[in-house]
Amino acid sequence: MKVGDLVKIKRAGIGVPKDTLGLIIRCSPTSTLTADGTRLISLFEVQICDSHRIVRRIDRDLEVVNRGSESFCSN
């Protein structure tokens, strides 16, 4: 997943029902502590369609509906 991808939210949250569509606007790596040690995960900021609301989700909570353009901002 990358910035510009259209995604469906698979896990409901407060005010964000399951199967809500959104656009990934930012991705930032972060680390989490597990029983096996530290693991690197990606945290995605998703702008909900038909709203200015932005939510944060990890990759397991998102499903790509349509990939963003590969030629975005390239000349």
MMTF fields as JSON, N, C-alpha, C and O atoms, coordinates in Angstrom:
{
  "mmtfVersion": "1.0.0",
  "mmtfProducer": "UNKNOWN",
  "numBonds": 299,
  "numAtoms": 300,
  "numGroups": 75,
  "numChains": 1,
  "numModels": 1,
  "chainsPerModel": [1],
  "groupsPerChain": [75],
  "chainIdList": ["A"],
  "bondAtomList": [4, 2, 8, 6, 12, 10, 16, 14, 20, 18, 24, 22, 28, 26, 32, 30, 36, 34, 40, 38, 44, 42, 48, 46, 52, 50, 56, 54, 60, 58, 64, 62, 68, 66, 72, 70, 76, 74, 80, 78, 84, 82, 88, 86, 92, 90, 96, 94, 100, 98, 104, 102, 108, 106, 112, 110, 116, 114, 120, 118, 124, 122, 128, 126, 132, 130, 136, 134, 140, 138, 144, 142, 148, 146, 152, 150, 156, 154, 160, 158, 164, 162, 168, 166, 172, 170, 176, 174, 180, 178, 184, 182, 188, 186, 192, 190, 196, 194, 200, 198, 204, 202, 208, 206, 212, 210, 216, 214, 220, 218, 224, 222, 228, 226, 232, 230, 236, 234, 240, 238, 244, 242, 248, 246, 252, 250, 256, 254, 260, 258, 264, 262, 268, 266, 272, 270, 276, 274, 280, 278, 284, 282, 288, 286, 292, 290, 296, 294],
  "bondOrderList": [1, 1, 1, 1, 1, 1, 1, 1, 1, 1, 1, 1, 1, 1, 1, 1, 1, 1, 1, 1, 1, 1, 1, 1, 1, 1, 1, 1, 1, 1, 1, 1, 1, 1, 1, 1, 1, 1, 1, 1, 1, 1, 1, 1, 1, 1, 1, 1, 1, 1, 1, 1, 1, 1, 1, 1, 1, 1, 1, 1, 1, 1, 1, 1, 1, 1, 1, 1, 1, 1, 1, 1, 1, 1],
  "groupList": [{"groupName": "MET", "atomNameList": ["N", "CA", "C", "O"], "elementList": ["N", "C", "C", "O"], "formalChargeList": [0, 0, 0, 0], "bondAtomList": [1, 0, 2, 1, 3, 2], "bondOrderList": [1, 1, 2], "singleLetterCode": "M", "chemCompType": "L-PEPTIDE LINKING"}, {"groupName": "LYS", "atomNameList": ["N", "CA", "C", "O"], "elementList": ["N", "C", "C", "O"], "formalChargeList": [0, 0, 0, 0], "bondAtomList": [1, 0, 2, 1, 3, 2], "bondOrderList": [1, 1, 2], "singleLetterCode": "K", "chemCompType": "L-PEPTIDE LINKING"}, {"groupName": "VAL", "atomNameList": ["N", "CA", "C", "O"], "elementList": ["N", "C", "C", "O"], "formalChargeList": [0, 0, 0, 0], "bondAtomList": [1, 0, 2, 1, 3, 2], "bondOrderList": [1, 1, 2], "singleLetterCode": "V", "chemCompType": "L-PEPTIDE LINKING"}, {"groupName": "GLY", "atomNameList": ["N", "CA", "C", "O"], "elementList": ["N", "C", "C", "O"], "formalChargeList": [0, 0, 0, 0], "bondAtomList": [1, 0, 2, 1, 3, 2], "bondOrderList": [1, 1, 2], "singleLetterCode": "G", "chemCompType": "PEPTIDE LINKING"}, {"groupName": "ASP", "atomNameList": ["N", "CA", "C", "O"], "elementList": ["N", "C", "C", "O"], "formalChargeList": [0, 0, 0, 0], "bondAtomList": [1, 0, 2, 1, 3, 2], "bondOrderList": [1, 1, 2], "singleLetterCode": "D", "chemCompType": "L-PEPTIDE LINKING"}, {"groupName": "LEU", "atomNameList": ["N", "CA", "C", "O"], "elementList": ["N", "C", "C", "O"], "formalChargeList": [0, 0, 0, 0], "bondAtomList": [1, 0, 2, 1, 3, 2], "bondOrderList": [1, 1, 2], "singleLetterCode": "L", "chemCompType": "L-PEPTIDE LINKING"}, {"groupName": "ILE", "atomNameList": ["N", "CA", "C", "O"], "elementList": ["N", "C", "C", "O"], "formalChargeList": [0, 0, 0, 0], "bondAtomList": [1, 0, 2, 1, 3, 2], "bondOrderList": [1, 1, 2], "singleLetterCode": "I", "chemCompType": "L-PEPTIDE LINKING"}, {"groupName": "ARG", "atomNameList": ["N", "CA", "C", "O"], "elementList": ["N", "C", "C", "O"], "formalChargeList": [0, 0, 0, 0], "bondAtomList": [1, 0, 2, 1, 3, 2], "bondOrderList": [1, 1, 2], "singleLetterCode": "R", "chemCompType": "L-PEPTIDE LINKING"}, {"groupName": "ALA", "atomNameList": ["N", "CA", "C", "O"], "elementList": ["N", "C", "C", "O"], "formalChargeList": [0, 0, 0, 0], "bondAtomList": [1, 0, 2, 1, 3, 2], "bondOrderList": [1, 1, 2], "singleLetterCode": "A", "chemCompType": "L-PEPTIDE LINKING"}, {"groupName": "PRO", "atomNameList": ["N", "CA", "C", "O"], "elementList": ["N", "C", "C", "O"], "formalChargeList": [0, 0, 0, 0], "bondAtomList": [1, 0, 2, 1, 3, 2], "bondOrderList": [1, 1, 2], "singleLetterCode": "P", "chemCompType": "L-PEPTIDE LINKING"}, {"groupName": "THR", "atomNameList": ["N", "CA", "C", "O"], "elementList": ["N", "C", "C", "O"], "formalChargeList": [0, 0, 0, 0], "bondAtomList": [1, 0, 2, 1, 3, 2], "bondOrderList": [1, 1, 2], "singleLetterCode": "T", "chemCompType": "L-PEPTIDE LINKING"}, {"groupName": "CYS", "atomNameList": ["N", "CA", "C", "O"], "elementList": ["N", "C", "C", "O"], "formalChargeList": [0, 0, 0, 0], "bondAtomList": [1, 0, 2, 1, 3, 2], "bondOrderList": [1, 1, 2], "singleLetterCode": "C", "chemCompType": "L-PEPTIDE LINKING"}, {"groupName": "SER", "atomNameList": ["N", "CA", "C", "O"], "elementList": ["N", "C", "C", "O"], "formalChargeList": [0, 0, 0, 0], "bondAtomList": [1, 0, 2, 1, 3, 2], "bondOrderList": [1, 1, 2], "singleLetterCode": "S", "chemCompType": "L-PEPTIDE LINKING"}, {"groupName": "PHE", "atomNameList": ["N", "CA", "C", "O"], "elementList": ["N", "C", "C", "O"], "formalChargeList": [0, 0, 0, 0], "bondAtomList": [1, 0, 2, 1, 3, 2], "bondOrderList": [1, 1, 2], "singleLetterCode": "F", "chemCompType": "L-PEPTIDE LINKING"}, {"groupName": "GLU", "atomNameList": ["N", "CA", "C", "O"], "elementList": ["N", "C", "C", "O"], "formalChargeList": [0, 0, 0, 0], "bondAtomList": [1, 0, 2, 1, 3, 2], "bondOrderList": [1, 1, 2], "singleLetterCode": "E", "chemCompType": "L-PEPTIDE LINKING"}, {"groupName": "GLN", "atomNameList": ["N", "CA", "C", "O"], "elementList": ["N", "C", "C", "O"], "formalChargeList": [0, 0, 0, 0], "bondAtomList": [1, 0, 2, 1, 3, 2], "bondOrderList": [1, 1, 2], "singleLetterCode": "Q", "chemCompType": "L-PEPTIDE LINKING"}, {"groupName": "HIS", "atomNameList": ["N", "CA", "C", "O"], "elementList": ["N", "C", "C", "O"], "formalChargeList": [0, 0, 0, 0], "bondAtomList": [1, 0, 2, 1, 3, 2], "bondOrderList": [1, 1, 2], "singleLetterCode": "H", "chemCompType": "L-PEPTIDE LINKING"}, {"groupName": "ASN", "atomNameList": ["N", "CA", "C", "O"], "elementList": ["N", "C", "C", "O"], "formalChargeList": [0, 0, 0, 0], "bondAtomList": [1, 0, 2, 1, 3, 2], "bondOrderList": [1, 1, 2], "singleLetterCode": "N", "chemCompType": "L-PEPTIDE LINKING"}],
  "groupTypeList": [0, 1, 2, 3, 4, 5, 2, 1, 6, 1, 7, 8, 3, 6, 3, 2, 9, 1, 4, 10, 5, 3, 5, 6, 6, 7, 11, 12, 9, 10, 12, 10, 5, 10, 8, 4, 3, 10, 7, 5, 6, 12, 5, 13, 14, 2, 15, 6, 11, 4, 12, 16, 7, 6, 2, 7, 7, 6, 4, 7, 4, 5, 14, 2, 2, 17, 7, 3, 12, 14, 12, 13, 11, 12, 17],
  "groupIdList": [1, 2, 3, 4, 5, 6, 7, 8, 9, 10, 11, 12, 13, 14, 15, 16, 17, 18, 19, 20, 21, 22, 23, 24, 25, 26, 27, 28, 29, 30, 31, 32, 33, 34, 35, 36, 37, 38, 39, 40, 41, 42, 43, 44, 45, 46, 47, 48, 49, 50, 51, 52, 53, 54, 55, 56, 57, 58, 59, 60, 61, 62, 63, 64, 65, 66, 67, 68, 69, 70, 71, 72, 73, 74, 75],
  "secStructList": [7, 7, 6, 6, 7, 3, 3, 3, 3, 7, 1, 7, 5, 6, 6, 5, 7, 6, 6, 3, 3, 3, 3, 3, 3, 3, 3, 3, 3, 3, 3, 3, 3, 3, 6, 6, 3, 3, 3, 3, 3, 3, 3, 3, 3, 3, 3, 3, 6, 6, 1, 7, 7, 3, 3, 3, 3, 3, 4, 4, 4, 3, 3, 3, 3, 3, 7, 7, 7, 6, 6, 6, 6, 7, 7],
  "xCoordList": [0.832, 0.0, 0.881, 1.979, 0.367, 1.136, 0.192, -1.02, 0.765, -0.012, -0.699, -0.083, -1.975, -2.748, -3.643, -4.487, -3.485, -4.338, -5.709, -5.822, -6.747, -8.099, -8.262, -8.003, -8.691, -8.782, -10.159, -10.909, -10.469, -11.682, -11.239, -10.331, -11.882, -11.548, -12.268, -13.496, -11.505, -12.064, -12.507, -13.305, -12.001, -12.36, -13.035, -12.466, -14.245, -15.006, -14.331, -13.665, -14.518, -14.026, -15.103, -16.187, -14.814, -15.794, -16.084, -15.19, -17.31, -17.726, -17.272, -17.515, -16.611, -16.141, -16.594, -15.942, -17.703, -18.194, -17.301, -16.518, -17.442, -16.741, -17.116, -18.241, -16.189, -16.355, -16.437, -16.909, -15.994, -15.911, -14.74, -13.678, -14.923, -13.862, -13.059, -13.592, -11.764, -10.9, -9.68, -9.416, -8.937, -7.733, -6.53, -6.546, -5.481, -4.269, -3.571, -3.244, -3.342, -2.693, -1.299, -0.503, -0.997, 0.341, 0.616, -0.288, 1.874, 2.31, 3.557, 4.5, 3.554, 4.74, 5.096, 4.232, 6.369, 6.788, 6.832, 7.197, 6.465, 6.522, 6.882, 6.795, 7.275, 7.647, 6.708, 6.175, 6.525, 5.681, 6.442, 7.224, 6.212, 6.894, 6.024, 4.867, 6.588, 5.88, 6.647, 7.724, 6.102, 6.774, 8.102, 9.035, 8.18, 9.399, 10.425, 11.562, 10.05, 10.944, 10.232, 9.004, 10.995, 10.426, 10.151, 10.971, 8.992, 8.596, 8.213, 7.532, 8.642, 8.332, 7.012, 6.833, 6.085, 4.811, 4.586, 5.248, 3.667, 3.333, 2.007, 1.048, 1.964, 0.745, 0.28, 1.033, -0.956, -1.489, -2.499, -3.341, -2.413, -3.438, -4.359, -3.916, -5.649, -6.643, -7.696, -8.296, -7.915, -8.991, -10.246, -10.278, -11.278, -12.54, -13.209, -13.265, -13.719, -14.43, -15.68, -16.32, -16.028, -17.192, -17.068, -18.076, -15.841, -15.623, -14.213, -13.353, -13.989, -12.635, -11.948, -10.829, -12.612, -12.097, -10.912, -10.923, -9.895, -8.708, -8.573, -8.638, -8.386, -8.211, -6.879, -6.328, -6.361, -5.107, -5.413, -6.153, -4.838, -5.037, -3.738, -2.882, -3.591, -2.455, -2.892, -4.082, -1.918, -2.206, -3.211, -3.968, -3.254, -4.196, -5.65, -6.566, -5.866, -7.216, -7.675, -8.776, -6.846, -7.158, -7.102, -6.343, -7.919, -7.909, -7.87, -8.704, -6.907, -6.778, -7.913, -8.149, -8.62, -9.699, -9.161, -9.474, -8.344, -7.783, -6.419, -6.299, -5.416, -4.064, -3.954, -4.582, -3.154, -2.886, -2.037, -1.432, -1.991, -1.242, 0.261, 0.809, 0.913, 2.366, 3.136, 4.262, 2.514, 3.206, 2.874, 3.12, 2.331, 1.961, 3.187, 4.153, 3.174, 4.261, 5.556, 6.604, 5.525, 6.753, 6.674, 5.596, 7.811, 7.856, 8.594, 8.73],
  "yCoordList": [-1.175, 0.0, 1.244, 1.258, 2.279, 3.521, 4.713, 4.56, 5.891, 7.126, 7.168, 6.879, 7.529, 7.608, 6.412, 6.455, 5.342, 4.168, 4.412, 5.005, 3.946, 3.947, 2.662, 1.579, 2.762, 1.591, 1.474, 2.445, 0.25, -0.026, -0.389, -1.2, 0.212, -0.07, -1.349, -1.417, -2.368, -3.674, -3.802, -4.681, -2.939, -3.015, -1.714, -0.633, -1.826, -0.647, 0.056, -0.575, 1.36, 2.161, 3.151, 3.163, 3.972, 4.95, 5.933, 6.657, 5.956, 6.853, 6.45, 7.177, 5.295, 4.809, 3.348, 2.441, 3.123, 1.754, 0.906, 1.428, -0.397, -1.342, -1.066, -0.654, -1.289, -1.105, 0.353, 0.641, 1.281, 2.694, 2.885, 2.294, 3.708, 3.989, 5.209, 6.146, 5.18, 6.308, 6.315, 5.355, 7.402, 7.587, 7.715, 8.518, 6.922, 7.014, 8.328, 8.583, 9.164, 10.451, 10.512, 11.38, 9.591, 9.585, 8.193, 7.514, 7.785, 6.515, 6.776, 7.416, 6.277, 6.467, 5.161, 4.51, 4.777, 3.561, 3.813, 4.901, 2.82, 2.892, 1.514, 0.531, 1.435, 0.138, -0.223, 0.644, -1.515, -2.014, -3.122, -3.85, -3.241, -4.245, -5.495, -5.433, -6.625, -7.897, -8.828, -8.479, -10.001, -10.982, -11.427, -11.787, -11.4, -11.814, -10.691, -10.935, -9.493, -8.344, -7.203, -7.193, -6.242, -5.08, -5.413, -6.043, -4.986, -5.235, -3.917, -3.096, -3.711, -2.49, -2.672, -3.652, -1.723, -1.744, -0.384, 0.591, -0.316, 0.956, 1.457, 0.697, 2.735, 3.395, 4.304, 5.165, 4.116, 4.864, 5.892, 5.595, 7.1, 8.118, 8.072, 8.191, 7.896, 7.706, 8.805, 8.997, 9.528, 10.517, 9.81, 9.224, 9.873, 9.217, 9.933, 11.162, 9.147, 9.732, 10.461, 10.034, 11.545, 12.387, 13.031, 13.365, 13.205, 13.807, 14.384, 14.002, 15.296, 15.811, 15.062, 15.4, 14.06, 13.301, 12.435, 11.811, 12.409, 11.591, 10.619, 11.015, 9.346, 8.312, 7.624, 7.678, 6.982, 6.23, 4.749, 4.332, 3.961, 2.514, 1.814, 2.402, 0.557, -0.253, -1.108, -1.209, -1.727, -2.414, -3.547, -3.784, -4.249, -5.372, -4.905, -5.701, -3.613, -3.059, -2.441, -1.894, -2.518, -1.889, -2.907, -3.874, -2.671, -3.488, -2.54, -1.642, -2.738, -1.868, -2.145, -3.29, -1.076, -1.169, -0.806, -1.469, 0.257, 0.72, 1.343, 2.227, 0.888, 1.418, 2.816, 3.119, 3.665, 4.994, 4.908, 3.872, 5.976, 6.018, 5.887, 6.576, 5.017, 4.828, 6.043, 6.308, 6.775, 7.911, 9.228, 10.302, 9.157, 10.353, 11.196, 10.703, 12.455, 13.423, 13.074, 13.621, 12.194, 11.931, 12.579, 12.669, 13.028, 13.688, 12.85, 13.249],
  "zCoordList": [0.0, 0.0, 0.0, 0.557, -0.638, -0.724, -0.792, -0.946, -0.677, -0.772, -2.14, -3.166, -2.137, -3.376, -3.621, -4.516, -2.852, -3.017, -2.396, -1.323, -3.085, -2.55, -1.763, -2.289, -0.504, 0.366, 0.998, 1.094, 1.428, 2.182, 3.594, 3.778, 4.586, 5.987, 6.397, 6.341, 6.81, 7.133, 8.585, 8.908, 9.468, 10.885, 11.299, 11.146, 11.821, 12.226, 13.405, 14.226, 13.467, 14.575, 14.976, 14.394, 15.955, 16.412, 15.275, 14.836, 14.809, 13.738, 12.354, 11.391, 12.229, 10.928, 10.776, 11.293, 10.072, 9.919, 9.006, 8.213, 9.141, 8.277, 6.824, 6.541, 5.909, 4.456, 4.033, 2.933, 4.873, 4.508, 3.552, 3.751, 2.511, 1.557, 1.986, 2.581, 1.671, 1.978, 1.091, 0.367, 1.152, 0.34, 1.266, 2.2, 1.009, 1.825, 1.491, 0.332, 2.508, 2.293, 2.899, 2.541, 3.822, 4.436, 5.0, 5.486, 4.925, 5.481, 6.307, 5.843, 7.529, 8.361, 9.056, 9.644, 8.988, 9.675, 11.178, 11.625, 11.935, 13.389, 13.908, 13.172, 15.135, 15.685, 16.829, 17.521, 17.005, 18.082, 18.803, 18.19, 20.079, 20.89, 20.962, 21.377, 20.555, 20.623, 21.547, 22.03, 21.793, 22.648, 22.03, 22.747, 20.686, 19.978, 19.87, 19.466, 20.217, 20.08, 19.384, 19.295, 18.891, 18.218, 16.76, 16.092, 16.273, 14.89, 14.243, 14.858, 13.017, 12.279, 11.533, 10.811, 11.71, 10.997, 10.356, 10.711, 9.424, 8.781, 9.312, 9.447, 9.609, 10.065, 8.935, 8.48, 8.481, 7.352, 7.836, 8.683, 7.295, 7.521, 6.312, 5.17, 6.583, 5.533, 5.643, 6.7, 4.534, 4.498, 4.025, 2.942, 4.85, 4.545, 3.369, 3.333, 2.4, 1.259, 1.734, 2.695, 1.078, 1.404, 2.782, 3.404, 3.257, 4.574, 4.614, 3.821, 5.534, 5.743, 6.879, 7.268, 7.4, 8.539, 8.12, 7.059, 8.971, 8.74, 9.9, 11.064, 9.577, 10.59, 10.361, 9.261, 11.39, 11.286, 11.415, 12.306, 10.523, 10.539, 10.158, 9.497, 10.576, 10.146, 8.963, 8.667, 8.286, 7.03, 7.159, 6.218, 8.267, 8.387, 8.45, 8.247, 8.73, 8.805, 7.489, 7.418, 6.44, 5.153, 4.025, 4.077, 3.006, 1.791, 0.593, 0.483, -0.297, -1.464, -2.438, -2.825, -2.831, -3.809, -5.185, -6.174, -5.249, -6.51, -6.225, -5.377, -6.922, -6.734, -7.328, -8.342, -6.691, -7.215, -8.468, -8.744, -9.215, -10.467, -10.21, -9.349, -10.946, -10.82, -11.348, -10.927, -12.274, -12.879, -12.175, -12.725, -10.995, -10.243, -9.968, -9.386, -10.372, -10.163, -10.886, -10.54, -11.866, -12.605, -13.979, -14.567, -14.489, -15.795, -16.799, -17.955]
}
